[in-house]
mmCIF file of C-alpha atoms and ligand atoms in Angstrom:
data_model
loop_
_atom_site.group_PDB
_atom_site.id
_atom_site.type_symbol
_atom_site.label_atom_id
_atom_site.label_comp_id
_atom_site.label_asym_id
_atom_site.label_seq_id
_atom_site.Cartn_x
_atom_site.Cartn_y
_atom_site.Cartn_z
ATOM 1 C CA UNK A 1 115.916 73.853 119.219
ATOM 2 C CA UNK A 2 113.480 74.728 121.466
ATOM 3 C CA UNK A 3 113.922 74.497 125.003
ATOM 4 C CA UNK A 4 111.611 74.314 128.256
ATOM 5 C CA UNK A 5 108.707 73.957 126.453
ATOM 6 C CA UNK A 6 109.908 70.964 124.634
ATOM 7 C CA UNK A 7 107.690 68.832 126.562
ATOM 8 C CA UNK A 8 104.392 70.533 125.413
ATOM 9 C CA UNK A 9 106.127 73.147 121.937
ATOM 10 C CA UNK A 10 102.643 72.863 119.915
ATOM 11 C CA UNK A 11 100.754 73.339 122.679
ATOM 12 C CA UNK A 12 102.108 77.061 123.356
ATOM 13 C CA UNK A 13 103.006 77.443 119.592
ATOM 14 C CA UNK A 14 99.809 76.915 118.992
ATOM 15 C CA UNK A 15 98.000 79.248 122.110
ATOM 16 C CA UNK A 16 100.434 81.869 119.996
ATOM 17 C CA UNK A 17 99.446 81.549 116.581
ATOM 18 C CA UNK A 18 95.238 81.492 116.994
ATOM 19 C CA UNK A 19 95.826 84.581 119.739
ATOM 20 C CA UNK A 20 94.855 82.729 122.966
ATOM 21 C CA UNK A 21 95.723 84.261 125.892
ATOM 22 C CA UNK A 22 99.613 82.927 126.726
ATOM 23 C CA UNK A 23 99.955 82.961 130.929
ATOM 24 C CA UNK A 24 102.202 85.079 132.857
ATOM 25 C CA UNK A 25 103.938 81.189 133.692
ATOM 26 C CA UNK A 26 104.174 80.197 130.055
ATOM 27 C CA UNK A 27 105.489 83.714 129.592
ATOM 28 C CA UNK A 28 108.309 82.925 131.630
ATOM 29 C CA UNK A 29 109.057 79.809 129.530
ATOM 30 C CA UNK A 30 109.650 81.427 126.552
ATOM 31 C CA UNK A 31 112.799 83.185 127.391
ATOM 32 C CA UNK A 32 114.220 79.856 127.449
ATOM 33 C CA UNK A 33 113.266 79.868 123.029
ATOM 34 C CA UNK A 34 115.988 79.942 121.154
ATOM 35 C CA UNK A 35 115.647 83.533 119.512
ATOM 36 C CA UNK A 36 114.363 82.439 116.035
ATOM 37 C CA UNK A 37 111.433 80.685 117.268
ATOM 38 C CA UNK A 38 110.990 83.481 119.346
ATOM 39 C CA UNK A 39 111.065 85.485 116.266
ATOM 40 C CA UNK A 40 108.787 83.564 114.620
ATOM 41 C CA UNK A 41 105.749 83.467 117.257
ATOM 42 C CA UNK A 42 106.282 87.373 117.718
ATOM 43 C CA UNK A 43 105.714 87.955 114.045
ATOM 44 C CA UNK A 44 103.014 85.561 113.888
ATOM 45 C CA UNK A 45 101.192 86.922 116.809
ATOM 46 C CA UNK A 46 102.417 90.595 115.732
ATOM 47 C CA UNK A 47 99.866 89.677 112.456
ATOM 48 C CA UNK A 48 97.034 88.428 114.084
ATOM 49 C CA UNK A 49 96.710 91.794 115.658
ATOM 50 C CA UNK A 50 98.720 94.311 113.192
ATOM 51 C CA UNK A 51 98.284 92.198 109.368
ATOM 52 C CA UNK A 52 99.713 94.880 107.719
ATOM 53 C CA UNK A 53 103.280 95.344 106.698
ATOM 54 C CA UNK A 54 103.434 98.373 107.536
ATOM 55 C CA UNK A 55 106.117 99.962 109.835
ATOM 56 C CA UNK A 56 104.746 103.784 111.212
ATOM 57 C CA UNK A 57 106.677 106.366 112.361
ATOM 58 C CA UNK A 58 106.082 110.498 113.625
ATOM 59 C CA UNK A 59 107.849 113.146 113.205
ATOM 60 C CA UNK A 60 107.404 114.522 117.228
ATOM 61 C CA UNK A 61 110.158 116.690 119.925
ATOM 62 C CA UNK A 62 110.283 115.929 123.201
ATOM 63 C CA UNK A 63 110.347 119.077 125.123
ATOM 64 C CA UNK A 64 112.311 118.857 128.475
ATOM 65 C CA UNK A 65 111.298 121.912 130.024
ATOM 66 C CA UNK A 66 112.825 121.692 133.623
ATOM 67 C CA UNK A 67 115.341 119.104 134.655
ATOM 68 C CA UNK A 68 114.527 120.218 138.152
ATOM 69 C CA UNK A 69 113.406 117.034 140.134
ATOM 70 C CA UNK A 70 112.682 116.159 143.692
ATOM 71 C CA UNK A 71 112.359 112.526 142.924
ATOM 72 C CA UNK A 72 115.993 112.464 142.745
ATOM 73 C CA UNK A 73 115.675 108.566 141.324
ATOM 74 C CA UNK A 74 119.262 106.182 141.129
ATOM 75 C CA UNK A 75 118.352 105.722 137.508
ATOM 76 C CA UNK A 76 118.421 109.049 136.377
ATOM 77 C CA UNK A 77 120.919 110.879 134.451
ATOM 78 C CA UNK A 78 118.616 113.705 133.745
ATOM 79 C CA UNK A 79 117.777 115.879 136.825
ATOM 80 C CA UNK A 80 120.167 119.055 138.435
ATOM 81 C CA UNK A 81 122.528 117.717 140.991
ATOM 82 C CA UNK A 82 124.522 119.762 143.083
ATOM 83 C CA UNK A 83 127.929 120.723 141.625
ATOM 84 C CA UNK A 84 127.480 117.626 138.857
ATOM 85 C CA UNK A 85 124.408 119.010 136.434
ATOM 86 C CA UNK A 86 123.459 122.436 136.202
ATOM 87 C CA UNK A 87 119.707 123.362 136.382
ATOM 88 C CA UNK A 88 117.141 124.651 133.949
ATOM 89 C CA UNK A 89 113.721 125.623 133.485
ATOM 90 C CA UNK A 90 113.174 126.924 129.962
ATOM 91 C CA UNK A 91 110.283 129.881 129.409
ATOM 92 C CA UNK A 92 107.477 130.269 127.900
ATOM 93 C CA UNK A 93 109.402 131.887 124.558
ATOM 94 C CA UNK A 94 111.705 129.202 124.900
ATOM 95 C CA UNK A 95 109.201 126.177 124.388
ATOM 96 C CA UNK A 96 107.076 128.146 121.587
ATOM 97 C CA UNK A 97 110.712 128.454 119.656
ATOM 98 C CA UNK A 98 110.745 124.606 120.099
ATOM 99 C CA UNK A 99 107.604 123.487 118.764
ATOM 100 C CA UNK A 100 107.958 126.184 115.930
ATOM 101 C CA UNK A 101 111.435 124.765 115.006
ATOM 102 C CA UNK A 102 109.594 120.989 114.912
ATOM 103 C CA UNK A 103 106.562 122.520 112.816
ATOM 104 C CA UNK A 104 108.945 123.361 109.813
ATOM 105 C CA UNK A 105 110.528 120.235 109.715
ATOM 106 C CA UNK A 106 106.788 119.430 109.491
ATOM 107 C CA UNK A 107 106.578 117.776 112.777
ATOM 108 C CA UNK A 108 103.316 116.633 114.335
ATOM 109 C CA UNK A 109 103.415 115.989 118.147
ATOM 110 C CA UNK A 110 105.241 117.395 121.067
ATOM 111 C CA UNK A 111 106.371 115.867 124.217
ATOM 112 C CA UNK A 112 106.684 118.426 126.949
ATOM 113 C CA UNK A 113 108.060 116.631 129.939
ATOM 114 C CA UNK A 114 110.124 117.777 132.785
ATOM 115 C CA UNK A 115 110.891 116.945 136.287
ATOM 116 C CA UNK A 116 109.199 116.639 139.353
ATOM 117 C CA UNK A 117 110.558 120.641 139.800
ATOM 118 C CA UNK A 118 108.900 121.806 143.296
ATOM 119 C CA UNK A 119 108.314 125.438 142.266
ATOM 120 C CA UNK A 120 106.504 124.755 139.648
ATOM 121 C CA UNK A 121 102.831 125.842 140.002
ATOM 122 C CA UNK A 122 99.563 123.678 138.608
ATOM 123 C CA UNK A 123 98.767 127.251 136.971
ATOM 124 C CA UNK A 124 102.047 127.214 134.944
ATOM 125 C CA UNK A 125 101.629 123.428 133.074
ATOM 126 C CA UNK A 126 98.166 125.129 132.752
ATOM 127 C CA UNK A 127 99.736 128.312 130.728
ATOM 128 C CA UNK A 128 102.028 125.918 128.898
ATOM 129 C CA UNK A 129 99.648 123.899 127.414
ATOM 130 C CA UNK A 130 96.878 126.271 126.040
ATOM 131 C CA UNK A 131 99.587 129.210 125.041
ATOM 132 C CA UNK A 132 101.529 125.824 122.830
ATOM 133 C CA UNK A 133 98.223 124.760 121.960
ATOM 134 C CA UNK A 134 97.192 128.054 120.702
ATOM 135 C CA UNK A 135 100.153 129.077 118.780
ATOM 136 C CA UNK A 136 100.041 125.664 117.262
ATOM 137 C CA UNK A 137 96.388 124.242 117.636
ATOM 138 C CA UNK A 138 97.442 121.382 114.701
ATOM 139 C CA UNK A 139 100.524 120.386 116.768
ATOM 140 C CA UNK A 140 99.167 117.108 119.527
ATOM 141 C CA UNK A 141 100.183 117.800 122.485
ATOM 142 C CA UNK A 142 101.151 113.975 123.497
ATOM 143 C CA UNK A 143 102.585 115.188 127.411
ATOM 144 C CA UNK A 144 103.475 114.884 131.235
ATOM 145 C CA UNK A 145 103.941 111.586 132.566
ATOM 146 C CA UNK A 146 101.476 109.972 135.684
ATOM 147 C CA UNK A 147 104.066 111.244 137.694
ATOM 148 C CA UNK A 148 104.141 114.934 136.974
ATOM 149 C CA UNK A 149 100.495 114.336 136.735
ATOM 150 C CA UNK A 150 100.733 112.952 140.923
ATOM 151 C CA UNK A 151 102.783 115.758 141.196
ATOM 152 C CA UNK A 152 100.536 118.296 139.554
ATOM 153 C CA UNK A 153 98.132 117.158 142.089
ATOM 154 C CA UNK A 154 99.916 116.789 145.587
ATOM 155 C CA UNK A 155 101.433 120.032 145.240
ATOM 156 C CA UNK A 156 98.218 122.094 144.509
ATOM 157 C CA UNK A 157 95.805 120.000 146.401
ATOM 158 C CA UNK A 158 93.913 118.915 143.445
ATOM 159 C CA UNK A 159 92.394 115.744 143.065
ATOM 160 C CA UNK A 160 93.423 113.872 139.806
ATOM 161 C CA UNK A 161 89.943 114.296 137.770
ATOM 162 C CA UNK A 162 90.472 117.942 138.371
ATOM 163 C CA UNK A 163 94.254 117.423 136.981
ATOM 164 C CA UNK A 164 93.082 115.195 134.468
ATOM 165 C CA UNK A 165 90.269 117.800 133.514
ATOM 166 C CA UNK A 166 92.161 120.943 133.576
ATOM 167 C CA UNK A 167 94.810 119.688 131.488
ATOM 168 C CA UNK A 168 92.664 118.521 128.698
ATOM 169 C CA UNK A 169 90.308 121.737 128.587
ATOM 170 C CA UNK A 170 93.639 123.721 128.360
ATOM 171 C CA UNK A 171 94.401 121.890 124.981
ATOM 172 C CA UNK A 172 96.743 118.290 126.899
ATOM 173 C CA UNK A 173 95.600 115.829 123.854
ATOM 174 C CA UNK A 174 96.900 112.526 125.659
ATOM 175 C CA UNK A 175 99.720 111.635 128.148
ATOM 176 C CA UNK A 176 102.431 109.186 127.588
ATOM 177 C CA UNK A 177 102.628 105.930 130.087
ATOM 178 C CA UNK A 178 106.244 106.277 131.794
ATOM 179 C CA UNK A 179 105.591 103.297 133.331
ATOM 180 C CA UNK A 180 109.690 102.582 133.979
ATOM 181 C CA UNK A 181 109.376 99.266 135.528
ATOM 182 C CA UNK A 182 106.257 98.608 137.222
ATOM 183 C CA UNK A 183 107.749 96.319 140.114
ATOM 184 C CA UNK A 184 107.856 97.810 143.797
ATOM 185 C CA UNK A 185 110.851 96.531 145.012
ATOM 186 C CA UNK A 186 113.207 97.645 142.167
ATOM 187 C CA UNK A 187 110.798 100.879 142.721
ATOM 188 C CA UNK A 188 112.024 101.172 146.182
ATOM 189 C CA UNK A 189 115.901 100.398 144.593
ATOM 190 C CA UNK A 190 115.573 103.154 141.329
ATOM 191 C CA UNK A 191 113.174 105.761 142.603
ATOM 192 C CA UNK A 192 111.852 105.562 145.734
ATOM 193 C CA UNK A 193 110.317 109.206 145.971
ATOM 194 C CA UNK A 194 108.018 108.577 142.474
ATOM 195 C CA UNK A 195 105.169 107.474 142.400
ATOM 196 C CA UNK A 196 103.848 103.473 143.718
ATOM 197 C CA UNK A 197 102.643 101.022 141.384
ATOM 198 C CA UNK A 198 99.147 101.334 142.627
ATOM 199 C CA UNK A 199 99.872 105.487 141.837
ATOM 200 C CA UNK A 200 100.233 104.576 138.406
ATOM 201 C CA UNK A 201 97.285 103.035 138.068
ATOM 202 C CA UNK A 202 95.270 105.517 140.060
ATOM 203 C CA UNK A 203 96.632 107.965 136.785
ATOM 204 C CA UNK A 204 96.122 105.793 134.229
ATOM 205 C CA UNK A 205 92.370 104.483 135.340
ATOM 206 C CA UNK A 206 91.777 108.420 135.344
ATOM 207 C CA UNK A 207 92.923 109.435 132.421
ATOM 208 C CA UNK A 208 90.304 106.147 130.805
ATOM 209 C CA UNK A 209 87.474 107.752 133.410
ATOM 210 C CA UNK A 210 88.371 111.575 131.176
ATOM 211 C CA UNK A 211 88.573 109.254 127.465
ATOM 212 C CA UNK A 212 92.253 110.099 127.334
ATOM 213 C CA UNK A 213 94.682 107.520 125.663
ATOM 214 C CA UNK A 214 98.189 106.686 126.933
ATOM 215 C CA UNK A 215 101.175 104.063 126.323
ATOM 216 C CA UNK A 216 102.824 101.876 128.690
ATOM 217 C CA UNK A 217 106.829 101.424 128.687
ATOM 218 C CA UNK A 218 109.515 98.819 129.822
ATOM 219 C CA UNK A 219 113.113 100.497 131.571
ATOM 220 C CA UNK A 220 114.180 96.222 132.322
ATOM 221 C CA UNK A 221 118.135 95.838 132.868
ATOM 222 C CA UNK A 222 118.106 97.154 137.165
ATOM 223 C CA UNK A 223 118.708 94.299 138.319
ATOM 224 C CA UNK A 224 115.184 92.686 138.796
ATOM 225 C CA UNK A 225 114.581 89.029 137.787
ATOM 226 C CA UNK A 226 112.565 87.251 134.033
ATOM 227 C CA UNK A 227 109.568 87.033 136.866
ATOM 228 C CA UNK A 228 109.209 90.651 137.701
ATOM 229 C CA UNK A 229 109.942 91.840 134.090
ATOM 230 C CA UNK A 230 106.853 88.953 133.295
ATOM 231 C CA UNK A 231 104.518 90.996 136.722
ATOM 232 C CA UNK A 232 105.302 94.324 134.641
ATOM 233 C CA UNK A 233 103.873 93.115 131.820
ATOM 234 C CA UNK A 234 101.187 92.020 133.647
ATOM 235 C CA UNK A 235 99.786 95.232 135.491
ATOM 236 C CA UNK A 236 99.847 97.006 131.788
ATOM 237 C CA UNK A 237 98.002 93.572 130.389
ATOM 238 C CA UNK A 238 96.020 93.797 132.941
ATOM 239 C CA UNK A 239 94.820 97.353 133.321
ATOM 240 C CA UNK A 240 94.819 97.566 129.176
ATOM 241 C CA UNK A 241 91.882 95.247 129.968
ATOM 242 C CA UNK A 242 90.248 96.990 132.073
ATOM 243 C CA UNK A 243 90.692 100.854 130.221
ATOM 244 C CA UNK A 244 91.716 99.806 126.713
ATOM 245 C CA UNK A 245 93.590 103.539 126.432
ATOM 246 C CA UNK A 246 97.487 102.127 125.572
ATOM 247 C CA UNK A 247 97.944 102.731 122.026
ATOM 248 C CA UNK A 248 101.259 101.331 121.901
ATOM 249 C CA UNK A 249 103.779 99.135 124.313
ATOM 250 C CA UNK A 250 107.470 100.302 124.124
ATOM 251 C CA UNK A 251 110.551 98.271 126.275
ATOM 252 C CA UNK A 252 113.847 99.971 126.389
ATOM 253 C CA UNK A 253 116.518 98.790 128.588
ATOM 254 C CA UNK A 254 118.202 101.005 131.211
ATOM 255 C CA UNK A 255 121.020 102.814 130.304
ATOM 256 C CA UNK A 256 123.836 102.806 133.840
ATOM 257 C CA UNK A 257 126.350 104.519 133.202
ATOM 258 C CA UNK A 258 126.275 108.602 134.985
ATOM 259 C CA UNK A 259 123.579 107.243 137.555
ATOM 260 C CA UNK A 260 123.864 106.225 140.568
ATOM 261 C CA UNK A 261 123.009 102.798 139.599
ATOM 262 C CA UNK A 262 126.695 102.410 137.374
ATOM 263 C CA UNK A 263 127.309 99.489 138.657
ATOM 264 C CA UNK A 264 124.850 97.450 136.965
ATOM 265 C CA UNK A 265 126.068 95.741 133.936
ATOM 266 C CA UNK A 266 123.844 96.512 130.583
ATOM 267 C CA UNK A 267 121.178 94.411 129.239
ATOM 268 C CA UNK A 268 121.981 92.676 125.944
ATOM 269 C CA UNK A 269 120.654 93.082 122.399
ATOM 270 C CA UNK A 270 119.519 89.469 122.927
ATOM 271 C CA UNK A 271 117.674 90.239 125.996
ATOM 272 C CA UNK A 272 116.146 93.562 123.840
ATOM 273 C CA UNK A 273 115.211 91.418 121.339
ATOM 274 C CA UNK A 274 114.076 88.678 123.807
ATOM 275 C CA UNK A 275 111.506 91.712 125.409
ATOM 276 C CA UNK A 276 109.832 93.100 122.428
ATOM 277 C CA UNK A 277 108.626 89.137 121.361
ATOM 278 C CA UNK A 278 107.743 88.490 124.781
ATOM 279 C CA UNK A 279 105.638 92.323 124.833
ATOM 280 C CA UNK A 280 103.884 91.683 121.395
ATOM 281 C CA UNK A 281 103.507 87.966 122.735
ATOM 282 C CA UNK A 282 102.447 88.615 126.208
ATOM 283 C CA UNK A 283 100.715 91.830 125.178
ATOM 284 C CA UNK A 284 97.565 90.358 123.285
ATOM 285 C CA UNK A 285 95.540 93.117 124.202
ATOM 286 C CA UNK A 286 97.815 96.486 123.107
ATOM 287 C CA UNK A 287 97.654 96.831 119.449
ATOM 288 C CA UNK A 288 101.436 98.995 118.409
ATOM 289 C CA UNK A 289 104.881 97.603 119.671
ATOM 290 C CA UNK A 290 107.549 100.283 118.676
ATOM 291 C CA UNK A 291 111.271 99.791 118.354
ATOM 292 C CA UNK A 292 113.098 101.303 120.168
ATOM 293 C CA UNK A 293 116.224 102.588 118.166
ATOM 294 C CA UNK A 294 117.040 105.382 120.721
ATOM 295 C CA UNK A 295 118.014 103.055 123.478
ATOM 296 C CA UNK A 296 118.734 99.902 121.250
ATOM 297 C CA UNK A 297 120.526 101.927 118.480
ATOM 298 C CA UNK A 298 118.970 102.187 114.646
ATOM 299 C CA UNK A 299 120.408 98.695 113.712
ATOM 300 C CA UNK A 300 118.617 96.637 116.611
ATOM 301 C CA UNK A 301 115.368 98.918 116.238
ATOM 302 C CA UNK A 302 115.254 96.983 113.124
ATOM 303 C CA UNK A 303 116.065 93.513 113.533
ATOM 304 C CA UNK A 304 112.950 94.542 116.444
ATOM 305 C CA UNK A 305 111.053 94.461 112.975
ATOM 306 C CA UNK A 306 111.277 90.930 112.926
ATOM 307 C CA UNK A 307 110.308 90.026 116.419
ATOM 308 C CA UNK A 308 106.712 91.688 116.550
ATOM 309 C CA UNK A 309 107.230 95.495 116.868
ATOM 310 C CA UNK A 310 105.462 97.089 114.043
ATOM 311 C CA UNK A 311 107.067 100.547 114.900
ATOM 312 C CA UNK A 312 109.444 102.828 115.167
ATOM 313 C CA UNK A 313 108.282 105.392 117.114
ATOM 314 C CA UNK A 314 109.559 109.348 116.544
ATOM 315 C CA UNK A 315 112.244 111.074 114.957
ATOM 316 C CA UNK A 316 112.792 113.000 118.279
ATOM 317 C CA UNK A 317 114.035 116.202 116.887
ATOM 318 C CA UNK A 318 115.311 116.847 120.592
ATOM 319 C CA UNK A 319 115.665 114.693 123.263
ATOM 320 C CA UNK A 320 117.770 114.939 126.473
ATOM 321 C CA UNK A 321 116.841 112.792 129.315
ATOM 322 C CA UNK A 322 118.336 109.338 127.371
ATOM 323 C CA UNK A 323 121.424 112.059 126.090
ATOM 324 C CA UNK A 324 122.102 112.374 129.823
ATOM 325 C CA UNK A 325 123.602 108.606 129.732
ATOM 326 C CA UNK A 326 125.432 109.751 127.265
ATOM 327 C CA UNK A 327 124.054 108.056 124.338
ATOM 328 C CA UNK A 328 123.990 110.575 121.382
ATOM 329 C CA UNK A 329 122.151 108.120 118.620
ATOM 330 C CA UNK A 330 120.490 110.776 116.284
ATOM 331 C CA UNK A 331 117.709 109.630 113.116
ATOM 332 C CA UNK A 332 115.680 111.351 110.489
ATOM 333 C CA UNK A 333 112.906 110.514 108.917
ATOM 334 C CA UNK A 334 114.942 109.244 105.625
ATOM 335 C CA UNK A 335 117.205 107.133 107.271
ATOM 336 C CA UNK A 336 114.211 105.282 109.128
ATOM 337 C CA UNK A 337 112.316 105.097 105.754
ATOM 338 C CA UNK A 338 115.533 103.414 104.394
ATOM 339 C CA UNK A 339 115.806 100.825 107.749
ATOM 340 C CA UNK A 340 112.466 100.615 107.431
ATOM 341 C CA UNK A 341 112.466 98.753 103.830
ATOM 342 C CA UNK A 342 115.437 97.685 104.451
ATOM 343 C CA UNK A 343 113.681 95.081 107.010
ATOM 344 C CA UNK A 344 111.142 94.543 103.776
ATOM 345 C CA UNK A 345 108.173 96.567 105.429
ATOM 346 C CA UNK A 346 106.630 99.531 104.671
ATOM 347 C CA UNK A 347 107.319 102.567 106.284
ATOM 348 C CA UNK A 348 104.832 104.735 106.949
ATOM 349 C CA UNK A 349 104.027 108.166 107.945
ATOM 350 C CA UNK A 350 101.911 108.257 110.890
ATOM 351 C CA UNK A 351 99.920 110.513 113.255
ATOM 352 C CA UNK A 352 99.703 109.976 117.059
ATOM 353 C CA UNK A 353 96.751 107.774 116.872
ATOM 354 C CA UNK A 354 97.982 105.733 114.716
ATOM 355 C CA UNK A 355 96.133 106.546 111.427
ATOM 356 C CA UNK A 356 97.951 106.284 108.144
ATOM 357 C CA UNK A 357 99.555 109.934 106.585
ATOM 358 C CA UNK A 358 101.706 108.904 104.140
ATOM 359 C CA UNK A 359 102.929 105.702 103.179
ATOM 360 C CA UNK A 360 106.079 105.343 101.398
ATOM 361 C CA UNK A 361 105.848 102.481 98.775
HETATM 362 S S1 SF4 B 401 113.730 109.859 136.548
HETATM 363 FE FE1 SF4 B 401 111.876 111.853 136.091
HETATM 364 S S2 SF4 B 401 111.123 111.439 138.337
HETATM 365 FE FE2 SF4 B 401 112.828 110.039 138.088
HETATM 366 S S3 SF4 B 401 114.703 111.711 139.366
HETATM 367 FE FE3 SF4 B 401 114.910 111.853 136.728
HETATM 368 S S4 SF4 B 401 113.069 113.277 135.791
HETATM 369 FE FE4 SF4 B 401 112.668 112.955 137.705
#
């Protein structure tokens, strides 16, 4: 049964069903709803902005080209640390070999992402993009992150506008939002040397000026309150109102193992499903909500499709950042098709702009 909003249950439910904007206070109230009620509301809202029963996925690969990072975030298990994790940097040949492997399995999107390596010059990033684009013009380069773009600008003493324009000219197609948690109190604890919320917003607005698309993520479960989770969603909704460049929202839980925050108790499956539904309801201006099979597991991701999610993201042929926390979930096209069908949805292979490439009836 519904709880807090019983004082006015129809009002909030009607707002959700009719597509009216939900306030932060109302979104906070949704945490007290029972899961089946929240699922129905999330899926109702999904139908308003994405009426098809399709669930998309893409064949992609993340190439983490260096783990050397001067930010040294406490919540990260990936970056090189003295006597614990060996530093590495991939050569251009290593990167090309990996993109070739992606192409051979029919992949269409690559995510080049690395730590904030103090030894990388801006020319090295430009070379990386140009080399990949020249060798594989059909591969969509959805790469780097707001923190990396900021790092490039700072290190090379260039404006963000120049950085984005130069990367775009070199062949960069879009930039993942990599938002972590856009709450300063938590950032000071978890990633004090990474960009601030204001910096993240500056990058998103710069991308918009250059007609570049992005996405937004949410790494929750780092000791934040439910109100702070809604604060994060509000930052995303507001900037999306202003720019319209966020193609998808991807929430995932923080995995504390092997990080500097391993005292934190991991979020639960119910926490995850609630955040998917609340994200879908609150972010009325974001069309695609991805189910996070990598961090939550394939079966939880399948359940997320009943909470308002409409996309499975990529098959992620290679990934090392989450793997560094000890999570080893892998998948492939065949497995995703079975999972999606089993959820009474139609599996759809899509491209980076969420256009249908192939529908598996
Ligand atoms: S999360 Fe990113 S910026 Fe932070 S330490 Fe890890 S690689 Fe560096």
